[in-house]
PDB file of C-alpha atoms in Angstrom:
ATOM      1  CA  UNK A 209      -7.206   6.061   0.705  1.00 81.00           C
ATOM      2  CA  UNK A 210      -6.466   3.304   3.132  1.00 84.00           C
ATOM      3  CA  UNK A 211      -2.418   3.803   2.839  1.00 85.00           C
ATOM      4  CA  UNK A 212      -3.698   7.528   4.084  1.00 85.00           C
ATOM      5  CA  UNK A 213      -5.682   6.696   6.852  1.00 87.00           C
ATOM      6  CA  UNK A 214      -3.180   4.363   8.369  1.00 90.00           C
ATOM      7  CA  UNK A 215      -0.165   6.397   7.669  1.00 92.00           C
ATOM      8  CA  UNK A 216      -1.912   9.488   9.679  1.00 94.00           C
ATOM      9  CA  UNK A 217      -3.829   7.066  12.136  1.00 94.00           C
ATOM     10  CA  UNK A 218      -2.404   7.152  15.832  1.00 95.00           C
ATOM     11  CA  UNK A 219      -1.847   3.512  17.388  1.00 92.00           C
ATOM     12  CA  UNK A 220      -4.879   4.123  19.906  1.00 94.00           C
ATOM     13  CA  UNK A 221      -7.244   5.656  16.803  1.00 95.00           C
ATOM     14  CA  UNK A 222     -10.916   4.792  16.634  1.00 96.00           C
ATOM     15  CA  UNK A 223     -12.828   4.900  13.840  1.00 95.00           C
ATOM     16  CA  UNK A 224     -16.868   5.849  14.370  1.00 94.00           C
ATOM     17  CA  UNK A 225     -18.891   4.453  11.269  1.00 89.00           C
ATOM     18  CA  UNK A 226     -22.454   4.130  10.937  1.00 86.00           C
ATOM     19  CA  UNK A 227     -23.642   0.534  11.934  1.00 88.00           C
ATOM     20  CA  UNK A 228     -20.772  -0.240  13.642  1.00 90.00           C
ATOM     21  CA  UNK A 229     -19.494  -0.160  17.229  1.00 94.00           C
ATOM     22  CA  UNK A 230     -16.615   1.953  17.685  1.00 95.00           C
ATOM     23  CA  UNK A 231     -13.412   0.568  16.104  1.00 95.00           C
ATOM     24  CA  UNK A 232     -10.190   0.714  17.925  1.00 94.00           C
ATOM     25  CA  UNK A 233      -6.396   0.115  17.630  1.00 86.00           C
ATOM     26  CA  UNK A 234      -5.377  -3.313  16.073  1.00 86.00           C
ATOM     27  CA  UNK A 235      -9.104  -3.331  14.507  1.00 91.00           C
ATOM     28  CA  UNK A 236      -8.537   0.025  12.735  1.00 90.00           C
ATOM     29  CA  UNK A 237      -5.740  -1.574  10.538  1.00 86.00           C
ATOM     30  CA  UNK A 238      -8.395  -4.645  10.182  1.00 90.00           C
ATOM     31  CA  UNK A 239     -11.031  -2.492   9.220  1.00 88.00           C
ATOM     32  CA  UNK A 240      -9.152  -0.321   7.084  1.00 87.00           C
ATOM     33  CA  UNK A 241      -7.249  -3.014   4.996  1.00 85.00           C
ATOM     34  CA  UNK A 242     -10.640  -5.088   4.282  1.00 87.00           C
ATOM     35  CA  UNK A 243     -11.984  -2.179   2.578  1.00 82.00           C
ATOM     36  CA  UNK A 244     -11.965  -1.858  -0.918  1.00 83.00           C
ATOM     37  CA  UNK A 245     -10.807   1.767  -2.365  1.00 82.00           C
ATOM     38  CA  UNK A 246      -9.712   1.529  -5.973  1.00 85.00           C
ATOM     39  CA  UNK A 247     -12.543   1.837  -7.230  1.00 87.00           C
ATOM     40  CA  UNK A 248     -13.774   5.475  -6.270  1.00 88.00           C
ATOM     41  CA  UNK A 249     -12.029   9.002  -5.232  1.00 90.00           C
ATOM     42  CA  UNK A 250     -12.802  10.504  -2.095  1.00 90.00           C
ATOM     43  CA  UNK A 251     -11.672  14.047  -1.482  1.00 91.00           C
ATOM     44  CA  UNK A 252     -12.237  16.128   1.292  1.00 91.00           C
ATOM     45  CA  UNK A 253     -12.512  20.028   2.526  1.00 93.00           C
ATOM     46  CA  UNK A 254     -11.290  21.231   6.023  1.00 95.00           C
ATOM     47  CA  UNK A 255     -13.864  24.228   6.849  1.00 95.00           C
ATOM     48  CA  UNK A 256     -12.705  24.167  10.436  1.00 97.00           C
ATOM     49  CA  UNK A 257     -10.437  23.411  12.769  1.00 98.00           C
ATOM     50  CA  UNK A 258      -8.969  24.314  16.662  1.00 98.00           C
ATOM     51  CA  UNK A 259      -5.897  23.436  18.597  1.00 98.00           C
ATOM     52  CA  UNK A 260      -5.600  23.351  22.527  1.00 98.00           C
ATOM     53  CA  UNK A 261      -3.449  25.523  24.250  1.00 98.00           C
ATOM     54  CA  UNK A 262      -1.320  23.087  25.142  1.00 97.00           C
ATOM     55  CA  UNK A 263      -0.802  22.312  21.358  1.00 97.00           C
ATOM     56  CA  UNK A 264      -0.638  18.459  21.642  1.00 98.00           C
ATOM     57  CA  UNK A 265      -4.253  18.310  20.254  1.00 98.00           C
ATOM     58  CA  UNK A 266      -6.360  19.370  17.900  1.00 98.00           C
ATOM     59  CA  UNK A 267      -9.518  18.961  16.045  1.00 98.00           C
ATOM     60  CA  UNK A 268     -10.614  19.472  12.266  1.00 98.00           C
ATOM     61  CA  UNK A 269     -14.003  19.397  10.670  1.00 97.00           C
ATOM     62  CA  UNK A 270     -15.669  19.699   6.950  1.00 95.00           C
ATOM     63  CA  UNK A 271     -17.230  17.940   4.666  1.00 94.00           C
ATOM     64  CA  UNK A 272     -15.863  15.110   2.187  1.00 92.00           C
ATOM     65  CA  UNK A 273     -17.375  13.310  -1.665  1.00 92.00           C
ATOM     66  CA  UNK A 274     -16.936  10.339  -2.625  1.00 90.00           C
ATOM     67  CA  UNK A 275     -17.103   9.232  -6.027  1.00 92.00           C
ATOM     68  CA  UNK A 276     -17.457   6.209  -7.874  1.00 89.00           C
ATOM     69  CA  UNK A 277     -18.886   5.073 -11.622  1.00 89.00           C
ATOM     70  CA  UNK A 278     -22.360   5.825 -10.959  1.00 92.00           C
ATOM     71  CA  UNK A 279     -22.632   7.924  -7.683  1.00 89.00           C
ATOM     72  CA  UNK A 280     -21.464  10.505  -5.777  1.00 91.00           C
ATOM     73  CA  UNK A 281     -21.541  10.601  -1.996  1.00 89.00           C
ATOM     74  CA  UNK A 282     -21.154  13.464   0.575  1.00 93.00           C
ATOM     75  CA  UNK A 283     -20.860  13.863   4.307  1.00 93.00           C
ATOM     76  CA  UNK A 284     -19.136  15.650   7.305  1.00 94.00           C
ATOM     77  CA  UNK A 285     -16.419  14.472   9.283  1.00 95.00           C
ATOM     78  CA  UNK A 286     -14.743  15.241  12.042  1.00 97.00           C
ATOM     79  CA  UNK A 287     -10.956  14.756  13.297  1.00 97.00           C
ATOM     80  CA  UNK A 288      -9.343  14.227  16.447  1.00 98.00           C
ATOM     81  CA  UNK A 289      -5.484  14.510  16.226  1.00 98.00           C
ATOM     82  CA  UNK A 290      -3.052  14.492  18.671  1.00 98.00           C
ATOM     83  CA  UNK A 291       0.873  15.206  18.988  1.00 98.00           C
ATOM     84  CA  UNK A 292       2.461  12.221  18.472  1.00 97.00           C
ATOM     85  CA  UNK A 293       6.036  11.904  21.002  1.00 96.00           C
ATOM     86  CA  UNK A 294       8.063  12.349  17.397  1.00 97.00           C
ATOM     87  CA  UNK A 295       6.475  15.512  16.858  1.00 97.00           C
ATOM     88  CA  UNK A 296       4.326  14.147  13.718  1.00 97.00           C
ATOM     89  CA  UNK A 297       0.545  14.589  14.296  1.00 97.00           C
ATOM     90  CA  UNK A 298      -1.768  12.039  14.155  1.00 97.00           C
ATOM     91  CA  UNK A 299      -5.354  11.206  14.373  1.00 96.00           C
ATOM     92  CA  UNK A 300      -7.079   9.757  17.065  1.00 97.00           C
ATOM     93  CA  UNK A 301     -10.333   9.331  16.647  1.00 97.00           C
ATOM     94  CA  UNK A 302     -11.852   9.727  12.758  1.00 96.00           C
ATOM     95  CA  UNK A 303     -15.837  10.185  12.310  1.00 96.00           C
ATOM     96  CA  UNK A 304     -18.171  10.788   9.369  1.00 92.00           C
ATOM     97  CA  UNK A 305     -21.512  11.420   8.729  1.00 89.00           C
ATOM     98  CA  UNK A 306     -23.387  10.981   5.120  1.00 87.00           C
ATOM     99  CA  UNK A 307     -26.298  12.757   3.759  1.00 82.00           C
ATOM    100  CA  UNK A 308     -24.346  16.623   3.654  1.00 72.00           C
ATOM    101  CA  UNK A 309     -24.846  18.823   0.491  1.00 69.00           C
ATOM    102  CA  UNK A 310     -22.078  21.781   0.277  1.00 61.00           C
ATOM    103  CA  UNK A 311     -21.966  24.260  -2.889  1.00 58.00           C
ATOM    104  CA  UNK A 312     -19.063  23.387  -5.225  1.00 57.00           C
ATOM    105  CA  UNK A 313     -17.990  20.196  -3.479  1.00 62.00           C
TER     106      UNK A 313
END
């Protein structure tokens, strides 16, 4: 999960988690590499999603599990990407929210 988030995070990306202050740039690679994610699956489903008219950015939303031995957690989340200058999109600010129940996820 973390080789995901900071292939597809942009070099300005925050990260919004519950009980902690917003997380930006240099401390998203931080954050992301002290976490430990071998030990559960996370998967997520997109159930939204816009583009401006511009179409340099972008937003997507839905809801995500995580699983590990004993538990399973779900949430929402919601995506900010933008056009990166080489054309590949990236996000730039990554949110989530736990507590969501969704049918068949």
């Amino acid at each position: 999960m973390n080789k995901a988030f900071l292939e597809y995070a942009a070099d300005d990306a925050v990260l919004l988690r519950p009980g902690y202050m917003p997380i930006v740039e240099a401390d998203v690679i931080k954050y992301l590499n002290a976490q430990e994610d071998t030990s559960f699956t996370m998967t997520w489903e997109p159930i939204g999603a816009d583009i401006a008219a511009s179409a340099d950015m972008g937003y997507t939303y839905g809801v995500y599990k995580v699983v590990t031995a004993d538990t399973t957690l779900r949430g929402t989340y919601l995506n900010v990407w933008k056009k990166q200058q080489d054309g590949k999109w990236k996000f730039v600010i990554d949110s989530g929210n736990a507590g969501a129940e969704k049918q068949g996820m």
